[in-house]
């Protein structure tokens, strides 16, 4: 499976403002990769958090929970994902306060 293509599909759904479809798309990726490929699973979770938060859903508290779960549970040395989640938590708190 070409995961880059799957992520581009999700990004296109968000770009087209098809938020509910984007949510389902990322949830499907998470389910497909939960056991086999943790890195893809956690990146899909990050995108799901983005869609729930600032990209369309405006559910900032749920997106923060997802980002925090990634930070706490993803054990591979992927500093990029960790750093993006830290930034997105700060952004979600900021936008929730506005």
mmCIF file of C-alpha atoms in Angstrom, residues 16-96:
data_model
loop_
_atom_site.group_PDB
_atom_site.id
_atom_site.type_symbol
_atom_site.label_atom_id
_atom_site.label_comp_id
_atom_site.label_asym_id
_atom_site.label_seq_id
_atom_site.Cartn_x
_atom_site.Cartn_y
_atom_site.Cartn_z
ATOM 1 C CA UNK A 16 -12.076 20.220 -0.519
ATOM 2 C CA UNK A 17 -13.663 20.856 2.932
ATOM 3 C CA UNK A 18 -15.031 17.296 3.043
ATOM 4 C CA UNK A 19 -14.217 17.106 6.740
ATOM 5 C CA UNK A 20 -16.367 14.116 7.730
ATOM 6 C CA UNK A 21 -14.895 12.075 4.884
ATOM 7 C CA UNK A 22 -11.378 13.123 5.889
ATOM 8 C CA UNK A 23 -12.048 12.014 9.467
ATOM 9 C CA UNK A 24 -13.221 8.609 8.276
ATOM 10 C CA UNK A 25 -10.270 8.350 5.893
ATOM 11 C CA UNK A 26 -7.689 8.891 8.649
ATOM 12 C CA UNK A 27 -9.560 6.604 11.047
ATOM 13 C CA UNK A 28 -9.393 3.865 8.398
ATOM 14 C CA UNK A 29 -5.630 4.324 8.039
ATOM 15 C CA UNK A 30 -5.259 4.089 11.819
ATOM 16 C CA UNK A 31 -7.230 0.843 11.918
ATOM 17 C CA UNK A 32 -5.281 -0.643 9.009
ATOM 18 C CA UNK A 33 -1.895 0.135 10.524
ATOM 19 C CA UNK A 34 -2.543 -0.149 14.268
ATOM 20 C CA UNK A 35 -0.787 -3.506 14.614
ATOM 21 C CA UNK A 36 1.630 -3.561 11.701
ATOM 22 C CA UNK A 37 3.116 -0.100 11.237
ATOM 23 C CA UNK A 38 3.127 2.111 14.317
ATOM 24 C CA UNK A 39 4.836 5.011 12.557
ATOM 25 C CA UNK A 40 2.118 5.268 9.899
ATOM 26 C CA UNK A 41 -0.551 4.786 12.563
ATOM 27 C CA UNK A 42 0.763 7.631 14.702
ATOM 28 C CA UNK A 43 1.167 9.947 11.705
ATOM 29 C CA UNK A 44 -2.451 9.186 10.754
ATOM 30 C CA UNK A 45 -3.444 10.022 14.333
ATOM 31 C CA UNK A 46 -1.617 13.341 14.019
ATOM 32 C CA UNK A 47 -3.522 14.145 10.820
ATOM 33 C CA UNK A 48 -6.769 13.107 12.511
ATOM 34 C CA UNK A 49 -5.984 15.529 15.337
ATOM 35 C CA UNK A 50 -5.348 18.267 12.785
ATOM 36 C CA UNK A 51 -8.698 17.648 11.108
ATOM 37 C CA UNK A 52 -10.534 17.532 14.435
ATOM 38 C CA UNK A 53 -8.872 20.748 15.528
ATOM 39 C CA UNK A 54 -7.903 23.648 13.361
ATOM 40 C CA UNK A 55 -8.434 22.077 9.936
ATOM 41 C CA UNK A 56 -12.173 21.861 10.239
ATOM 42 C CA UNK A 57 -13.712 20.217 13.275
ATOM 43 C CA UNK A 58 -12.845 22.895 15.840
ATOM 44 C CA UNK A 59 -12.776 20.254 18.585
ATOM 45 C CA UNK A 60 -9.525 21.484 20.070
ATOM 46 C CA UNK A 61 -9.680 19.492 23.307
ATOM 47 C CA UNK A 62 -10.037 16.196 21.445
ATOM 48 C CA UNK A 63 -7.184 17.107 19.116
ATOM 49 C CA UNK A 64 -5.004 17.935 22.137
ATOM 50 C CA UNK A 65 -5.796 14.495 23.604
ATOM 51 C CA UNK A 66 -4.692 12.854 20.360
ATOM 52 C CA UNK A 67 -1.454 14.839 20.191
ATOM 53 C CA UNK A 68 -0.704 14.043 23.832
ATOM 54 C CA UNK A 69 -1.343 10.338 23.223
ATOM 55 C CA UNK A 70 1.167 10.395 20.379
ATOM 56 C CA UNK A 71 3.759 12.115 22.553
ATOM 57 C CA UNK A 72 3.223 9.626 25.391
ATOM 58 C CA UNK A 73 2.995 6.407 23.389
ATOM 59 C CA UNK A 74 5.103 6.723 20.247
ATOM 60 C CA UNK A 75 8.448 5.293 21.253
ATOM 61 C CA UNK A 76 10.372 5.433 17.999
ATOM 62 C CA UNK A 77 12.930 8.164 17.579
ATOM 63 C CA UNK A 78 10.845 10.339 15.278
ATOM 64 C CA UNK A 79 11.561 13.795 16.623
ATOM 65 C CA UNK A 80 9.654 15.388 13.763
ATOM 66 C CA UNK A 81 6.346 13.860 14.844
ATOM 67 C CA UNK A 82 7.024 14.708 18.491
ATOM 68 C CA UNK A 83 7.893 18.312 17.635
ATOM 69 C CA UNK A 84 4.847 18.791 15.412
ATOM 70 C CA UNK A 85 2.591 17.460 18.158
ATOM 71 C CA UNK A 86 4.104 19.908 20.655
ATOM 72 C CA UNK A 87 3.510 22.809 18.264
ATOM 73 C CA UNK A 88 -0.017 21.632 17.499
ATOM 74 C CA UNK A 89 -0.886 21.384 21.197
ATOM 75 C CA UNK A 90 0.165 24.990 21.677
ATOM 76 C CA UNK A 91 -1.767 26.025 18.586
ATOM 77 C CA UNK A 92 -4.893 24.164 19.714
ATOM 78 C CA UNK A 93 -4.821 25.859 23.128
ATOM 79 C CA UNK A 94 -4.356 29.221 21.436
ATOM 80 C CA UNK A 95 -7.225 28.709 19.013
ATOM 81 C CA UNK A 96 -9.484 27.301 21.736
#
